[in-house]
XYZ file of N, CA and C in Angstrom:
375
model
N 0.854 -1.175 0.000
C 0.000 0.000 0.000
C 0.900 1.238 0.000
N 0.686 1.930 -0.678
C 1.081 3.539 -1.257
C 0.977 4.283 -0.051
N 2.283 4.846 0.603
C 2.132 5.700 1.623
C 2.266 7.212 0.714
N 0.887 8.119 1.738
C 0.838 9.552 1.271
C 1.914 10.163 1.205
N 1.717 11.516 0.649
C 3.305 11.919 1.290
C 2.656 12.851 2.184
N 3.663 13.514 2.903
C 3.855 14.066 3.729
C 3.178 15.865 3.314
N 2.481 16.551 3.972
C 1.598 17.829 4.096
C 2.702 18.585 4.409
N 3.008 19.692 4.332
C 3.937 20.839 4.810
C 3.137 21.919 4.311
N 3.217 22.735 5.723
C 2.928 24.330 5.931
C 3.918 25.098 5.638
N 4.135 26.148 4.998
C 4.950 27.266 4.579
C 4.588 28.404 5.237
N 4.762 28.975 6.330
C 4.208 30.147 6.541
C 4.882 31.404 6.039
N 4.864 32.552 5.881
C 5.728 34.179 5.346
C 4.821 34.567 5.552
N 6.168 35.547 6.348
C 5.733 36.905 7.147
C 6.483 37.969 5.852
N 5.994 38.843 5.155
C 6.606 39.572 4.170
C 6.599 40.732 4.956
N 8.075 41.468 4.277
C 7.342 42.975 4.651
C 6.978 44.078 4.012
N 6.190 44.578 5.213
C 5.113 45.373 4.312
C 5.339 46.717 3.768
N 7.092 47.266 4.101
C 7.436 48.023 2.829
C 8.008 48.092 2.244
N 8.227 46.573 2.010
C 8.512 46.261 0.096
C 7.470 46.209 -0.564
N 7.374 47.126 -1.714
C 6.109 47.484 -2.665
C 5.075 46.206 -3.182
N 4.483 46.353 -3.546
C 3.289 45.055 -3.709
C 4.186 44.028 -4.687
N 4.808 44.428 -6.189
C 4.987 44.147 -6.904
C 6.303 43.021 -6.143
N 6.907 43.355 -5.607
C 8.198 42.780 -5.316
C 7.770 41.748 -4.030
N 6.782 41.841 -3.061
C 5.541 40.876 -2.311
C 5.101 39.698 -3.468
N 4.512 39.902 -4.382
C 3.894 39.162 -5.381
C 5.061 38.591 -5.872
N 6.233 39.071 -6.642
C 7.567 38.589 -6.972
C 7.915 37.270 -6.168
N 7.837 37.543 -4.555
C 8.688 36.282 -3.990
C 7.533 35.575 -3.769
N 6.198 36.138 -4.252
C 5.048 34.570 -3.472
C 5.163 33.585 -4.769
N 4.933 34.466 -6.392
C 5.778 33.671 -7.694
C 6.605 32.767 -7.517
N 7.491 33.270 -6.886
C 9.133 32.336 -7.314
C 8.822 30.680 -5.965
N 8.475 31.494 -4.682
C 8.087 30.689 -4.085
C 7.186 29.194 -4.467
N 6.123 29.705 -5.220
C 4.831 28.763 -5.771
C 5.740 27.935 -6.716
N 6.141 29.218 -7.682
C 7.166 28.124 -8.880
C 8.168 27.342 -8.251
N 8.995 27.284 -7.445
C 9.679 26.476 -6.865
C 8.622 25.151 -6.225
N 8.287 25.166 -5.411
C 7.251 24.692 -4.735
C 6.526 23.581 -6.361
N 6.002 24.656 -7.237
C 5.321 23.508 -8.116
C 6.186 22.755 -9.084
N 7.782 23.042 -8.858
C 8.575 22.489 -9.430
C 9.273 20.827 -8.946
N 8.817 21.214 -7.797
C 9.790 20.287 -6.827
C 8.759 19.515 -6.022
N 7.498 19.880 -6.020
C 6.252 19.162 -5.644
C 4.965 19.560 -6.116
N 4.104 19.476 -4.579
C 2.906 20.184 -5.409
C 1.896 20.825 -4.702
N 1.698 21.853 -4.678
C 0.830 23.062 -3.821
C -0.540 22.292 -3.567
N -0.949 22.258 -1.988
C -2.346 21.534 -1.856
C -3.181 22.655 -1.936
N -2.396 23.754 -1.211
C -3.441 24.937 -1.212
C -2.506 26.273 -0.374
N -3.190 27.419 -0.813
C -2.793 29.046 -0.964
C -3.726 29.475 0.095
N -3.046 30.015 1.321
C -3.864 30.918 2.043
C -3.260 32.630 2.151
N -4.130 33.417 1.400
C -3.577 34.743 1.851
C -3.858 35.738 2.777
N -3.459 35.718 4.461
C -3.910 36.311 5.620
C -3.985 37.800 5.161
N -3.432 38.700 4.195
C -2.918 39.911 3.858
C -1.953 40.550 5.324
N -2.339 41.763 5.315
C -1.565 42.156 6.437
C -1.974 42.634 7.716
N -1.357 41.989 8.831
C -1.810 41.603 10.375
C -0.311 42.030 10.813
N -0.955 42.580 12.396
C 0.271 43.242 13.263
C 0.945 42.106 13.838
N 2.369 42.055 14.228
C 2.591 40.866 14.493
C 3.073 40.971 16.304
N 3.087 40.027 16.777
C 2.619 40.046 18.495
C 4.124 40.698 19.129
N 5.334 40.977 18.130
C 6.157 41.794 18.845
C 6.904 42.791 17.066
N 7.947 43.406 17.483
C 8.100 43.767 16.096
C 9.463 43.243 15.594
N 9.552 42.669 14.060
C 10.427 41.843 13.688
C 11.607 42.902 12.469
N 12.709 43.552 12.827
C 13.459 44.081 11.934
C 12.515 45.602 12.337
N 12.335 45.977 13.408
C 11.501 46.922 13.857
C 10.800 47.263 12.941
N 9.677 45.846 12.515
C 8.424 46.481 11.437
C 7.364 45.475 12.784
N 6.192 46.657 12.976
C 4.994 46.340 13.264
C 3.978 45.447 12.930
N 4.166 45.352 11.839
C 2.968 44.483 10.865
C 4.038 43.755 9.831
N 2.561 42.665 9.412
C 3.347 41.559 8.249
C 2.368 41.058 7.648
N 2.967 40.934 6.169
C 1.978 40.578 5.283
C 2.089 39.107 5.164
N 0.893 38.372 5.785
C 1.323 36.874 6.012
C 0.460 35.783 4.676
N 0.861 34.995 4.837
C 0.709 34.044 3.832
C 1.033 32.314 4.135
N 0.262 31.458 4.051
C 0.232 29.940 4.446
C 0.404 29.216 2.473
N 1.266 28.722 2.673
C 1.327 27.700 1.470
C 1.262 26.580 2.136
N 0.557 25.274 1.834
C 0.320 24.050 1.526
C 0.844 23.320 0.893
N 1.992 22.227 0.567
C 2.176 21.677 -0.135
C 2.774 19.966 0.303
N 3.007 19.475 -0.677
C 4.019 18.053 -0.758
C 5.252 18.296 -1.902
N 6.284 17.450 -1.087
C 7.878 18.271 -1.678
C 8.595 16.839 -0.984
N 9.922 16.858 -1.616
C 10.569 16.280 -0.957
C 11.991 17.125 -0.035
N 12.884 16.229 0.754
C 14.075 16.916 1.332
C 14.669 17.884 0.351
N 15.188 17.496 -0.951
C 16.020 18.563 -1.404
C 14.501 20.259 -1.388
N 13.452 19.937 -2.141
C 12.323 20.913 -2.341
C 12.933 22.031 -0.786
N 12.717 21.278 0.582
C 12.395 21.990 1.564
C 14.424 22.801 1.959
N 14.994 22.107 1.249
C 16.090 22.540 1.803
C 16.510 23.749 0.698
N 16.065 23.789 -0.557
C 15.778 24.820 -1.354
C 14.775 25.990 -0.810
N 13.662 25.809 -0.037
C 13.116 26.570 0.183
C 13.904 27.464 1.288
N 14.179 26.732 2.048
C 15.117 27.192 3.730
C 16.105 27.927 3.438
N 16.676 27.715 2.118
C 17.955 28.350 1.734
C 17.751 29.633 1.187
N 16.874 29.323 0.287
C 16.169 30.666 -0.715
C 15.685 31.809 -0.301
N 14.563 31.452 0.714
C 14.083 32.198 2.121
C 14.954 32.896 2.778
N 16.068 32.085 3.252
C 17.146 32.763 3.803
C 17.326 34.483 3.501
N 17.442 33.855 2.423
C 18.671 35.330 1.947
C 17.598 35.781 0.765
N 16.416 35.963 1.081
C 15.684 36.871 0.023
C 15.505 38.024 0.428
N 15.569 39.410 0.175
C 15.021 40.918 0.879
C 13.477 40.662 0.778
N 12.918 40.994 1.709
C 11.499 41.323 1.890
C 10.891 40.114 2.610
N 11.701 39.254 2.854
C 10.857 37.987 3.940
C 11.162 38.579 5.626
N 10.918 38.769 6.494
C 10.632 38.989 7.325
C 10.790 37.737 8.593
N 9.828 36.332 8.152
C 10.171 35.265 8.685
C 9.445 34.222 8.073
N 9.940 33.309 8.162
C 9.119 32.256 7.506
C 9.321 31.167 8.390
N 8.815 29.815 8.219
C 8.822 28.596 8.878
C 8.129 27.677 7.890
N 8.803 25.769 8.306
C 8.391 24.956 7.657
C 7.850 23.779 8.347
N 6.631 23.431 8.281
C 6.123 22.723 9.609
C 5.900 21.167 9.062
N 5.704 20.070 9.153
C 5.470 19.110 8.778
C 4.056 18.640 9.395
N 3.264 18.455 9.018
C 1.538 18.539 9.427
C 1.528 17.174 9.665
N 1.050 16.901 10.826
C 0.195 15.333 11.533
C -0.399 14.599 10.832
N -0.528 13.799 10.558
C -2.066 12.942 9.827
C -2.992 13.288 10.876
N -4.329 13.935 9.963
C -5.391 14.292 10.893
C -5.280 15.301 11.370
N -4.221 16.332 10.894
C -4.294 18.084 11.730
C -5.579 18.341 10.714
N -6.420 19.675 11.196
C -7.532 20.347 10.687
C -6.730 21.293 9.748
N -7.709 21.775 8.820
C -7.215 22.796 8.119
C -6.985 24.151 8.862
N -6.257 25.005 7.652
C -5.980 26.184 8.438
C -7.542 27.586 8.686
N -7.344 27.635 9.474
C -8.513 29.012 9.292
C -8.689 29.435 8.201
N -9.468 29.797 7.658
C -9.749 31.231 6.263
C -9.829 32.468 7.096
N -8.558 32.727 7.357
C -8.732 34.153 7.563
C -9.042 35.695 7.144
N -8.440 35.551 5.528
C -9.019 36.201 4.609
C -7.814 37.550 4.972
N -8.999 38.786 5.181
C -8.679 40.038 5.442
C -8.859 40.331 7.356
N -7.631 40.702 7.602
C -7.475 41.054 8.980
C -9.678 41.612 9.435
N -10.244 42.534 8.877
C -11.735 43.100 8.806
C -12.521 41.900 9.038
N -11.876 41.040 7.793
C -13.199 40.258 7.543
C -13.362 39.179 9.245
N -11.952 38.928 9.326
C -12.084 37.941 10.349
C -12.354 38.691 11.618
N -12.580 39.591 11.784
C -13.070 41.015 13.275
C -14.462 40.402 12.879
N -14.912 40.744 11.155
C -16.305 40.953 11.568
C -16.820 39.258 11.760
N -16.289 38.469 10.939
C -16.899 37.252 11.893
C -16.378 36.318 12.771
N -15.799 37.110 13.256
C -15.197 36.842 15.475
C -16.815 37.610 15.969
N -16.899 38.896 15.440
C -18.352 39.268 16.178
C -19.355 38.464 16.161
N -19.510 38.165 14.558
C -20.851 38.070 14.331
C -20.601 36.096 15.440
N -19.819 35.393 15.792
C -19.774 34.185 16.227
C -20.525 34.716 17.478
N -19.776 35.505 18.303
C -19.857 35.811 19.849
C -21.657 35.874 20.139
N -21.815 35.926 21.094
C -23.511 35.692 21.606
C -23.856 37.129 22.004
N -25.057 37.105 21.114
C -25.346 38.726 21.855
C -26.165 38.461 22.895
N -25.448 39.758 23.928
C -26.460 40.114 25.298
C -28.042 40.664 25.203
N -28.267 41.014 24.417
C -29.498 41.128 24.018
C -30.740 40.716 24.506
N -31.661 40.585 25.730
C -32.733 40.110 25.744
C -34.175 40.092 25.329
């Protein structure tokens, strides 16, 4: 029997003043690598969220979850590449459980305020 392969999370933290164009540039090269060397399960784009301390004294980060299956050389290309790119901020490479849940849809920093509210119970009688 055919063992799966293995799930990996990509997280990037970009920063957010490197211009859009040059943001989009490394999520490209990223994906193309990624669909070169394996294969993208799925694209989450958080946009940009403050981050819980400040990294290269920037406040905020434009975050982003890639999904994929890759092998050792794929991830040791990525680790390397990442390294030494201008405009990454931080990244990480996680190896996912059999049976972890998916990631949130977080969407737009707004969208997920407005439905954190709309979940919560109104006091209302």
């Amino acid at each position: 029997m055919a063992k799966e392969p293995p799930v990996y999370d990509l997280v990037l933290l970009l920063d957010t003043q490197a211009d859009d164009e040059r943001r989009n540039e490394i999520l490209e090269n990223v994906q193309a690598a990624i669909e070169k060397g394996g294969e993208i399960v799925s694209r989450h784009d958080w946009g940009v969220r403050p981050t819980v301390y400040e990294i290269h004294k920037r406040p905020d980060a434009d975050y982003h979850l890639l999904q994929f299956h890759g092998d050792n050389a794929l991830l040791e290309q990525l680790d390397h590449t990442l390294k030494i790119t201008d405009g990454v901020l931080r990244f990480r490479i996680i190896k996912l459980r059999a049976g972890t849940p998916p990631p949130p849809d977080l969407g737009t920093p707004a969208a997920a305020a407005a439905s954190a509210a709309a979940s919560e119970p109104s006091d209302e009688a």
